[in-house]
XYZ file of C-alpha atoms in Angstrom:
377
model
C 20.981 -7.778 -12.087
C 23.146 -4.642 -12.118
C 25.856 -3.606 -14.553
C 28.135 -0.651 -13.804
C 30.007 1.242 -16.516
C 31.731 4.472 -15.674
C 29.322 6.913 -14.071
C 26.253 4.802 -14.889
C 24.569 1.753 -13.374
C 22.140 -0.281 -15.462
C 19.619 -2.347 -13.453
C 17.028 -4.904 -14.492
C 14.266 -6.643 -12.530
C 12.040 -9.372 -13.941
C 9.445 -11.224 -11.885
C 6.493 -13.553 -12.334
C 3.871 -14.629 -9.812
C 1.227 -17.318 -10.249
C -1.603 -17.671 -7.715
C -4.309 -20.322 -7.498
C -6.915 -19.472 -4.871
C -9.660 -21.832 -3.688
C -12.367 -19.977 -1.779
C -15.530 -21.313 -0.143
C -18.080 -18.726 1.001
C -21.406 -19.746 2.576
C -20.958 -23.192 1.046
C -20.345 -21.877 -2.483
C -17.109 -22.300 -4.426
C -15.325 -19.298 -5.985
C -11.940 -20.482 -7.358
C -9.706 -17.959 -9.124
C -6.264 -17.750 -10.718
C -3.955 -14.790 -11.227
C -0.736 -14.546 -13.221
C 1.371 -11.380 -12.933
C 4.468 -10.536 -14.968
C 6.586 -7.458 -14.133
C 9.550 -6.021 -16.022
C 11.598 -2.929 -15.125
C 14.792 -1.566 -16.673
C 16.482 1.574 -15.335
C 19.771 3.451 -15.464
C 21.226 5.617 -12.701
C 23.806 8.385 -13.117
C 26.205 9.619 -10.417
C 29.639 11.058 -11.101
C 30.108 12.530 -7.642
C 29.113 15.976 -8.924
C 26.030 18.104 -8.269
C 23.689 15.978 -10.446
C 22.273 12.562 -9.595
C 19.605 11.064 -11.853
C 17.676 7.925 -12.670
C 15.448 6.971 -15.631
C 13.719 3.828 -16.765
C 10.799 1.947 -18.262
C 8.419 -0.586 -16.728
C 5.795 -3.013 -17.984
C 3.341 -5.297 -16.199
C 0.715 -7.788 -17.331
C -1.930 -9.379 -15.120
C -4.282 -12.169 -16.237
C -7.165 -12.853 -13.825
C -9.858 -15.536 -14.047
C -12.642 -16.111 -11.521
C -15.223 -18.883 -11.667
C -18.310 -19.213 -9.467
C -20.021 -22.526 -8.696
C -23.176 -22.000 -6.639
C -26.301 -24.033 -5.877
C -28.109 -22.645 -8.898
C -28.301 -23.999 -12.446
C -25.503 -21.826 -13.722
C -21.770 -21.287 -13.668
C -20.198 -17.867 -14.139
C -16.738 -17.055 -15.445
C -14.978 -13.711 -15.431
C -11.725 -12.915 -17.287
C -9.959 -9.586 -16.616
C -6.670 -8.750 -18.334
C -4.672 -5.656 -17.372
C -1.461 -4.166 -18.779
C 0.577 -1.146 -17.724
C 3.478 0.587 -19.444
C 5.364 3.557 -18.024
C 8.471 5.673 -18.453
C 9.876 7.469 -15.428
C 12.746 9.682 -14.403
C 14.025 11.762 -11.521
C 16.979 14.049 -11.022
C 18.467 15.816 -8.006
C 20.720 18.823 -8.517
C 22.736 20.499 -5.764
C 22.157 24.221 -6.322
C 24.593 24.996 -3.485
C 26.416 22.882 -0.945
C 23.287 23.087 1.266
C 20.360 23.504 -1.159
C 19.190 20.808 -3.616
C 16.279 20.528 -6.032
C 14.604 17.273 -7.103
C 12.291 17.015 -10.113
C 10.729 13.828 -11.431
C 7.787 12.357 -13.274
C 6.139 9.178 -14.443
C 4.047 8.828 -17.601
C 1.999 5.699 -18.106
C -0.703 3.979 -20.115
C -3.083 1.381 -18.642
C -5.170 -1.108 -20.609
C -7.853 -3.351 -19.137
C -10.426 -5.704 -20.665
C -13.229 -7.887 -19.280
C -15.117 -10.907 -20.611
C -17.977 -12.140 -18.413
C -20.647 -14.828 -18.799
C -22.983 -15.753 -15.977
C -25.906 -14.342 -14.039
C -27.045 -10.865 -13.025
C -27.338 -11.245 -9.239
C -29.737 -8.296 -9.037
C -32.320 -9.752 -11.467
C -31.176 -13.417 -11.731
C -31.288 -13.085 -15.527
C -28.508 -14.424 -17.789
C -25.753 -11.857 -18.307
C -22.847 -11.706 -20.740
C -20.678 -8.797 -21.820
C -17.212 -7.730 -22.959
C -15.536 -4.344 -22.676
C -12.133 -2.713 -22.734
C -10.727 0.608 -21.591
C -7.529 2.642 -21.805
C -6.219 5.308 -19.412
C -3.191 7.572 -19.765
C -1.613 9.498 -16.919
C 1.314 11.625 -15.793
C 2.444 12.013 -12.187
C 4.880 14.835 -11.429
C 7.097 15.318 -8.388
C 9.141 18.252 -7.106
C 10.942 18.764 -3.817
C 13.388 21.239 -2.320
C 15.774 20.314 0.481
C 17.945 22.578 2.596
C 20.674 21.592 5.055
C 20.217 24.229 7.787
C 23.083 22.858 9.880
C 25.287 19.785 9.777
C 22.640 18.039 11.906
C 19.346 19.479 10.613
C 17.792 19.116 7.150
C 14.368 20.449 6.102
C 12.423 19.819 2.910
C 9.201 20.530 1.037
C 7.544 18.105 -1.396
C 4.720 18.161 -3.922
C 3.839 14.957 -5.771
C 0.927 13.082 -7.288
C -0.031 9.483 -6.592
C -1.970 7.193 -8.923
C -4.000 3.983 -8.756
C -5.042 2.457 -12.119
C -8.655 2.086 -13.188
C -10.169 -1.121 -14.484
C -12.966 -3.652 -14.052
C -14.385 -5.490 -11.056
C -13.037 -8.993 -10.537
C -16.274 -10.136 -8.879
C -19.176 -9.242 -11.196
C -22.546 -8.640 -9.534
C -24.758 -7.026 -12.161
C -24.821 -5.394 -15.594
C -23.295 -2.132 -14.341
C -20.007 -3.997 -13.861
C -19.531 -3.844 -17.610
C -18.493 -0.221 -16.984
C -14.967 0.432 -15.680
C -14.022 2.398 -12.589
C -11.704 5.345 -13.202
C -8.146 5.788 -11.871
C -7.710 7.269 -8.402
C -5.308 10.197 -8.079
C -3.986 12.072 -5.068
C -2.009 15.295 -4.692
C 0.415 15.117 -1.790
C 1.846 18.198 -0.068
C 4.478 17.614 2.593
C 7.018 19.494 4.671
C 9.422 17.762 6.994
C 12.737 17.631 8.786
C 15.522 15.229 9.703
C 17.835 15.727 12.694
C 20.956 13.596 13.211
C 22.491 13.966 16.693
C 25.109 12.382 18.945
C 27.247 11.075 16.065
C 24.377 9.117 14.599
C 23.075 7.676 17.852
C 19.852 9.709 17.670
C 17.856 10.254 14.470
C 14.617 12.260 14.466
C 12.238 12.617 11.504
C 8.998 14.566 11.203
C 6.561 15.375 8.403
C 3.350 17.365 8.046
C 1.205 16.154 5.150
C -1.977 17.135 3.321
C -3.403 14.796 0.662
C -6.286 15.522 -1.701
C -7.711 12.381 -3.356
C -9.963 12.387 -6.410
C -12.116 9.516 -7.728
C -11.309 7.447 -4.652
C -11.851 3.729 -5.267
C -13.897 1.945 -2.575
C -16.404 -0.904 -2.366
C -20.055 0.190 -2.343
C -23.403 -1.585 -2.492
C -25.118 -4.273 -0.400
C -23.166 -7.242 0.903
C -22.981 -9.955 -1.724
C -23.304 -7.371 -4.474
C -20.444 -5.048 -3.527
C -18.441 -3.518 -6.361
C -15.598 -1.032 -6.705
C -16.803 2.444 -7.623
C -15.271 5.924 -7.668
C -16.285 7.603 -4.428
C -15.602 11.253 -5.181
C -13.099 13.219 -3.143
C -11.385 12.782 0.224
C -8.800 14.657 2.275
C -6.103 13.254 4.555
C -3.976 15.436 6.805
C -1.714 14.774 9.708
C 1.693 14.507 11.325
C 4.235 11.694 11.100
C 7.016 11.289 13.688
C 9.897 8.830 13.858
C 12.836 8.443 16.246
C 15.755 5.993 16.302
C 18.119 5.923 19.274
C 21.170 3.756 19.942
C 22.050 4.133 23.662
C 24.773 1.500 23.233
C 26.319 -0.372 20.327
C 24.106 -3.340 21.190
C 20.720 -1.698 21.805
C 18.575 -0.014 19.121
C 15.150 1.501 19.788
C 12.847 2.834 17.061
C 9.474 4.532 17.494
C 7.102 5.961 14.907
C 3.603 7.388 15.026
C 1.033 8.951 12.740
C -1.604 11.419 13.953
C -4.081 12.324 11.238
C -7.571 12.379 9.843
C -8.955 11.026 6.558
C -12.530 11.894 5.599
C -14.759 12.242 2.571
C -15.295 15.785 1.324
C -17.467 15.074 -1.724
C -18.915 11.570 -1.862
C -22.460 10.538 -2.798
C -22.897 6.771 -3.191
C -23.596 6.200 -6.919
C -25.855 3.226 -6.076
C -27.846 4.434 -3.037
C -27.490 8.245 -3.471
C -26.571 8.522 0.260
C -24.333 11.489 1.106
C -21.233 10.514 3.146
C -19.505 13.906 3.315
C -17.623 14.275 6.600
C -17.491 10.529 7.238
C -14.152 8.898 7.983
C -12.513 6.971 5.152
C -12.672 3.199 5.867
C -9.518 1.472 7.139
C -7.845 4.795 8.068
C -7.354 5.117 11.859
C -6.606 8.549 13.290
C -3.621 7.274 15.281
C -1.134 4.482 14.707
C 2.070 3.969 16.690
C 4.861 1.396 16.756
C 7.802 0.735 19.053
C 10.634 -1.618 18.064
C 13.594 -2.806 20.121
C 16.637 -4.936 19.310
C 19.430 -6.002 21.677
C 22.506 -8.001 20.653
C 23.562 -10.279 23.528
C 27.148 -9.914 24.690
C 28.460 -13.502 24.593
C 31.574 -15.428 23.555
C 30.475 -19.070 23.848
C 29.337 -19.232 20.202
C 30.498 -17.448 17.020
C 26.852 -16.853 16.091
C 25.460 -13.457 17.060
C 22.266 -13.662 19.114
C 19.789 -10.773 19.306
C 16.541 -10.297 21.216
C 13.729 -8.324 19.530
C 10.440 -6.867 20.692
C 7.698 -4.653 19.328
C 4.451 -2.958 20.350
C 1.770 -1.760 17.907
C -1.152 0.563 18.652
C -4.185 1.352 16.486
C -6.991 3.766 17.292
C -10.589 3.162 16.263
C -11.108 2.295 12.600
C -14.253 1.973 10.477
C -14.992 -0.696 7.880
C -17.729 1.042 5.901
C -18.361 4.497 4.500
C -21.338 5.038 6.852
C -19.018 4.559 9.872
C -21.474 2.136 11.500
C -19.145 -0.892 11.578
C -15.644 -0.807 12.983
C -13.000 -1.895 15.468
C -12.147 -0.034 18.660
C -8.609 0.833 19.688
C -6.264 -2.038 20.484
C -2.572 -2.922 20.860
C -0.504 -6.006 20.038
C 2.960 -7.133 21.156
C 5.697 -9.189 19.478
C 8.872 -10.871 20.755
C 11.635 -12.781 19.018
C 15.202 -14.048 18.999
C 17.604 -13.903 16.044
C 20.609 -16.099 15.262
C 22.975 -14.414 12.806
C 25.713 -16.495 11.215
C 28.661 -14.253 10.186
C 28.614 -13.888 6.382
C 25.772 -16.413 6.354
C 22.060 -16.817 6.922
C 19.911 -15.407 9.712
C 17.432 -17.586 11.612
C 14.521 -16.122 13.576
C 12.195 -17.550 16.204
C 9.321 -15.188 16.966
C 5.803 -14.786 18.342
C 3.400 -12.137 17.071
C 0.379 -10.864 19.010
C 1.896 -12.405 22.117
C -1.099 -11.611 24.385
C -3.546 -13.082 21.829
C -5.607 -9.921 21.456
C -8.845 -10.557 19.541
C -9.530 -7.820 16.992
C -11.561 -7.449 13.804
C -9.983 -6.676 10.442
C -13.318 -6.442 8.579
C -17.038 -6.490 9.406
C -20.281 -6.446 7.442
C -24.009 -6.712 8.167
C -25.804 -9.757 6.769
C -29.379 -10.934 7.491
C -29.611 -8.862 10.652
C -26.224 -9.989 11.947
C -22.759 -8.458 11.984
C -20.164 -10.896 10.659
C -16.452 -10.204 11.062
C -13.032 -11.396 9.999
C -10.761 -11.820 13.008
C -7.079 -10.865 13.068
C -4.278 -13.379 13.498
C -4.015 -14.741 17.047
């Protein structure tokens, strides 16, 4: 809900999600449940003057339980509870009619606890432990924007990203009693936005450089994989986006990312293998998308009808830190038709991956074979 009073707007969002997952892997049962509660309250300020600001607080609680039933005389149970509390704020001040400064930050505290009883899959000895951990963090942000002309805006941005630490949901051995640390990333970006032809052509571009510390990835042999902090990685590249409206009925949008993400300081804490220079898993060098939407000119029905289409391209991607398993480049295509009732609902009929391209979303080696998860047909 939102409540406006004078120059302020108070907003609240409350949500709860409950998931029950039944998983069967190699004939074994691994059911799990997750309950997530999120609460955010924020206030925005805008009096039409040079200052615009927002501030708020947020809280989340996640309760996770995973049970394993396998063809052995044991049953394991893992309980992981996680909470997060944060305060945040951001303000933009127009220094001149063309130059504006934005400063923001987010301070948070994370709590996580684990309670496990079961079996050590490395030694097949009984295993039971409890542990808890607390992390505090602060993520700053600062950007400067300048309106060079009525059509062209440029900006520079420095910010820090954050992924909480915690405990593994799937326990493999005694080392899982130790938490993995938060992952942080410094992001440096410069970009531009050009608005031409009375809004019919919009061009965006951004150069970025990201330094990640304590990167969280899965390591270890298949069946015993766990999340660990994988040292440092660097991502750099160029993002481009264009939206053009040749007519009032046709809209075309294209975006692409050309970059490279690789480890700069990563030695596997379990195997001691050095992966410096290897590509970060699930990070292709090139991705590109093309979207189209055309509203049909018709008078036989009051419902608006629109045709949609899309093309998606992905370059080669790796699924492991050694870069030995992966998926080659591929493209998929989508089509659809929309029925829009004025001041009412929208109905869509669509087909994704129209040409039924077969591609892998994950692969791993097991007993001399490579097993893969296949993308949606």
